[in-house]
């Protein structure tokens, strides 16, 4: 064999190799595209992905809707109760505000304020000094207070619930 025939042979082999590589890459891209469309739900293969996409769009719709501004209802005068302080009587004064985003909920709470105050006085009077002396216990008490207020509103068939309860004053003595 001569050098010229060998280089022609190598050139032909290199051309075939390039063609085969291009076909393999194109096939991989095609398979990847079809698989992506199938799993994304565009080819009807994955109902779970379609459901997730529908949930995501519903969440985006609810997030994009502007929230109403908060409306506060102060519980005045502040609640004052006795509590157990290491075997002695202690006093607790708690200023509270209720927060909702619907005026109808605030109106229902206002109309039932004696029931709400009664329930909260009973709840606060059962607390001990130890239960009220840490941040975590205060957060638990705030959640119990919220649950108690909403329990009263449930009993009177109020049109909604209080979203949050805030301590605006808290004095233990």
GROMACS .gro file of C-alpha atoms in nm:
model
  173
    1UNK     CA    1   0.000   0.000   0.000
    2UNK     CA    2   0.113   0.341  -0.074
    3UNK     CA    3   0.095   0.643   0.149
    4UNK     CA    4  -0.169   0.807  -0.071
    5UNK     CA    5  -0.411   0.513  -0.056
    6UNK     CA    6  -0.365   0.484   0.321
    7UNK     CA    7  -0.450   0.850   0.381
    8UNK     CA    8  -0.760   0.821   0.157
    9UNK     CA    9  -0.868   0.521   0.361
   10UNK     CA   10  -0.815   0.709   0.689
   11UNK     CA   11  -1.003   1.011   0.555
   12UNK     CA   12  -1.300   0.791   0.457
   13UNK     CA   13  -1.294   0.621   0.798
   14UNK     CA   14  -1.280   0.959   0.974
   15UNK     CA   15  -1.578   1.081   0.770
   16UNK     CA   16  -1.783   0.774   0.866
   17UNK     CA   17  -1.682   0.814   1.229
   18UNK     CA   18  -1.798   1.179   1.230
   19UNK     CA   19  -2.129   1.084   1.068
   20UNK     CA   20  -2.189   0.806   1.325
   21UNK     CA   21  -2.106   1.041   1.615
   22UNK     CA   22  -2.346   1.305   1.483
   23UNK     CA   23  -2.623   1.043   1.452
   24UNK     CA   24  -2.561   0.913   1.805
   25UNK     CA   25  -2.568   1.266   1.952
   26UNK     CA   26  -2.887   1.349   1.759
   27UNK     CA   27  -3.050   1.026   1.882
   28UNK     CA   28  -2.958   1.105   2.243
   29UNK     CA   29  -3.097   1.457   2.213
   30UNK     CA   30  -3.418   1.321   2.060
   31UNK     CA   31  -3.463   1.055   2.329
   32UNK     CA   32  -3.392   1.311   2.603
   33UNK     CA   33  -3.644   1.555   2.457
   34UNK     CA   34  -3.915   1.290   2.429
   35UNK     CA   35  -3.847   1.169   2.784
   36UNK     CA   36  -3.862   1.526   2.914
   37UNK     CA   37  -4.192   1.592   2.739
   38UNK     CA   38  -4.332   1.262   2.863
   39UNK     CA   39  -4.241   1.321   3.227
   40UNK     CA   40  -4.351   1.683   3.222
   41UNK     CA   41  -4.696   1.572   3.111
   42UNK     CA   42  -4.695   1.722   2.762
   43UNK     CA   43  -4.717   1.376   2.605
   44UNK     CA   44  -4.982   1.259   2.856
   45UNK     CA   45  -4.756   1.014   3.031
   46UNK     CA   46  -4.726   1.151   3.382
   47UNK     CA   47  -5.050   1.252   3.548
   48UNK     CA   48  -4.865   1.319   3.873
   49UNK     CA   49  -4.653   1.586   3.706
   50UNK     CA   50  -4.969   1.737   3.558
   51UNK     CA   51  -5.132   1.742   3.902
   52UNK     CA   52  -4.823   1.901   4.056
   53UNK     CA   53  -4.818   2.164   3.782
   54UNK     CA   54  -5.188   2.237   3.843
   55UNK     CA   55  -5.126   2.268   4.218
   56UNK     CA   56  -4.833   2.500   4.153
   57UNK     CA   57  -5.041   2.727   3.931
   58UNK     CA   58  -5.321   2.732   4.190
   59UNK     CA   59  -5.068   2.827   4.458
   60UNK     CA   60  -4.931   3.104   4.235
   61UNK     CA   61  -5.285   3.237   4.188
   62UNK     CA   62  -5.349   3.239   4.562
   63UNK     CA   63  -5.013   3.400   4.633
   64UNK     CA   64  -5.066   3.670   4.375
   65UNK     CA   65  -5.400   3.770   4.530
   66UNK     CA   66  -5.328   4.058   4.770
   67UNK     CA   67  -5.393   3.987   5.137
   68UNK     CA   68  -5.628   4.215   5.319
   69UNK     CA   69  -5.469   4.436   5.581
   70UNK     CA   70  -5.492   4.321   5.942
   71UNK     CA   71  -5.764   4.453   6.170
   72UNK     CA   72  -5.691   4.462   6.543
   73UNK     CA   73  -5.929   4.440   6.837
   74UNK     CA   74  -5.776   4.536   7.174
   75UNK     CA   75  -5.912   4.355   7.478
   76UNK     CA   76  -5.956   4.642   7.720
   77UNK     CA   77  -5.916   4.663   8.008
   78UNK     CA   78  -5.618   4.430   8.042
   79UNK     CA   79  -5.685   4.088   8.194
   80UNK     CA   80  -5.574   4.054   8.558
   81UNK     CA   81  -5.561   3.713   8.730
   82UNK     CA   82  -5.408   3.543   9.031
   83UNK     CA   83  -5.166   3.258   8.966
   84UNK     CA   84  -4.950   3.019   9.165
   85UNK     CA   85  -4.599   3.151   9.218
   86UNK     CA   86  -4.399   2.886   9.404
   87UNK     CA   87  -4.665   2.831   9.664
   88UNK     CA   88  -4.758   3.198   9.693
   89UNK     CA   89  -5.017   3.403   9.515
   90UNK     CA   90  -4.889   3.602   9.220
   91UNK     CA   91  -5.064   3.846   8.990
   92UNK     CA   92  -5.063   3.853   8.616
   93UNK     CA   93  -5.176   4.144   8.404
   94UNK     CA   94  -5.199   4.070   8.032
   95UNK     CA   95  -5.288   4.316   7.759
   96UNK     CA   96  -5.406   4.140   7.443
   97UNK     CA   97  -5.502   4.228   7.089
   98UNK     CA   98  -5.686   4.000   6.849
   99UNK     CA   99  -5.605   4.015   6.477
  100UNK     CA  100  -5.818   3.913   6.180
  101UNK     CA  101  -5.840   4.023   5.818
  102UNK     CA  102  -6.219   4.030   5.792
  103UNK     CA  103  -6.430   4.293   5.967
  104UNK     CA  104  -6.708   4.036   6.017
  105UNK     CA  105  -6.474   3.826   6.235
  106UNK     CA  106  -6.375   4.130   6.443
  107UNK     CA  107  -6.744   4.220   6.479
  108UNK     CA  108  -6.825   3.866   6.598
  109UNK     CA  109  -6.541   3.880   6.851
  110UNK     CA  110  -6.656   4.223   6.971
  111UNK     CA  111  -7.013   4.098   7.012
  112UNK     CA  112  -6.893   3.800   7.217
  113UNK     CA  113  -6.624   3.977   7.418
  114UNK     CA  114  -6.767   3.874   7.759
  115UNK     CA  115  -6.742   3.505   7.662
  116UNK     CA  116  -6.391   3.553   7.523
  117UNK     CA  117  -6.271   3.742   7.833
  118UNK     CA  118  -6.421   3.474   8.060
  119UNK     CA  119  -6.245   3.192   7.874
  120UNK     CA  120  -5.915   3.378   7.873
  121UNK     CA  121  -5.937   3.463   8.244
  122UNK     CA  122  -5.991   3.096   8.323
  123UNK     CA  123  -5.702   2.994   8.096
  124UNK     CA  124  -5.460   3.250   8.240
  125UNK     CA  125  -5.549   3.174   8.602
  126UNK     CA  126  -5.451   2.808   8.556
  127UNK     CA  127  -5.094   2.900   8.462
  128UNK     CA  128  -4.802   2.880   8.704
  129UNK     CA  129  -4.502   3.110   8.729
  130UNK     CA  130  -4.275   2.843   8.579
  131UNK     CA  131  -4.509   2.805   8.280
  132UNK     CA  132  -4.489   3.177   8.209
  133UNK     CA  133  -4.120   3.247   8.259
  134UNK     CA  134  -3.966   3.146   7.924
  135UNK     CA  135  -4.012   3.257   7.566
  136UNK     CA  136  -4.118   2.909   7.452
  137UNK     CA  137  -4.382   2.886   7.723
  138UNK     CA  138  -4.509   3.233   7.628
  139UNK     CA  139  -4.546   3.117   7.266
  140UNK     CA  140  -4.738   2.809   7.386
  141UNK     CA  141  -4.963   3.034   7.595
  142UNK     CA  142  -5.019   3.262   7.295
  143UNK     CA  143  -5.125   2.958   7.088
  144UNK     CA  144  -5.354   2.834   7.368
  145UNK     CA  145  -5.505   3.182   7.387
  146UNK     CA  146  -5.567   3.184   7.011
  147UNK     CA  147  -5.725   2.838   7.029
  148UNK     CA  148  -5.947   2.949   7.318
  149UNK     CA  149  -6.068   3.260   7.134
  150UNK     CA  150  -6.144   3.060   6.819
  151UNK     CA  151  -6.322   2.797   7.027
  152UNK     CA  152  -6.557   3.066   7.155
  153UNK     CA  153  -6.613   3.194   6.801
  154UNK     CA  154  -6.689   2.838   6.685
  155UNK     CA  155  -6.951   2.801   6.958
  156UNK     CA  156  -7.133   3.113   6.840
  157UNK     CA  157  -7.103   3.022   6.469
  158UNK     CA  158  -6.887   3.322   6.380
  159UNK     CA  159  -6.813   3.373   6.009
  160UNK     CA  160  -6.440   3.305   6.050
  161UNK     CA  161  -6.150   3.284   6.292
  162UNK     CA  162  -5.906   3.514   6.460
  163UNK     CA  163  -5.572   3.479   6.283
  164UNK     CA  164  -5.343   3.582   6.569
  165UNK     CA  165  -5.338   3.694   6.931
  166UNK     CA  166  -5.068   3.933   7.048
  167UNK     CA  167  -4.960   4.015   7.402
  168UNK     CA  168  -4.925   4.393   7.417
  169UNK     CA  169  -4.853   4.400   7.791
  170UNK     CA  170  -4.748   4.122   8.025
  171UNK     CA  171  -4.668   4.190   8.390
  172UNK     CA  172  -4.610   3.920   8.654
  173UNK     CA  173  -4.577   4.017   9.019
   0.00000   0.00000   0.00000
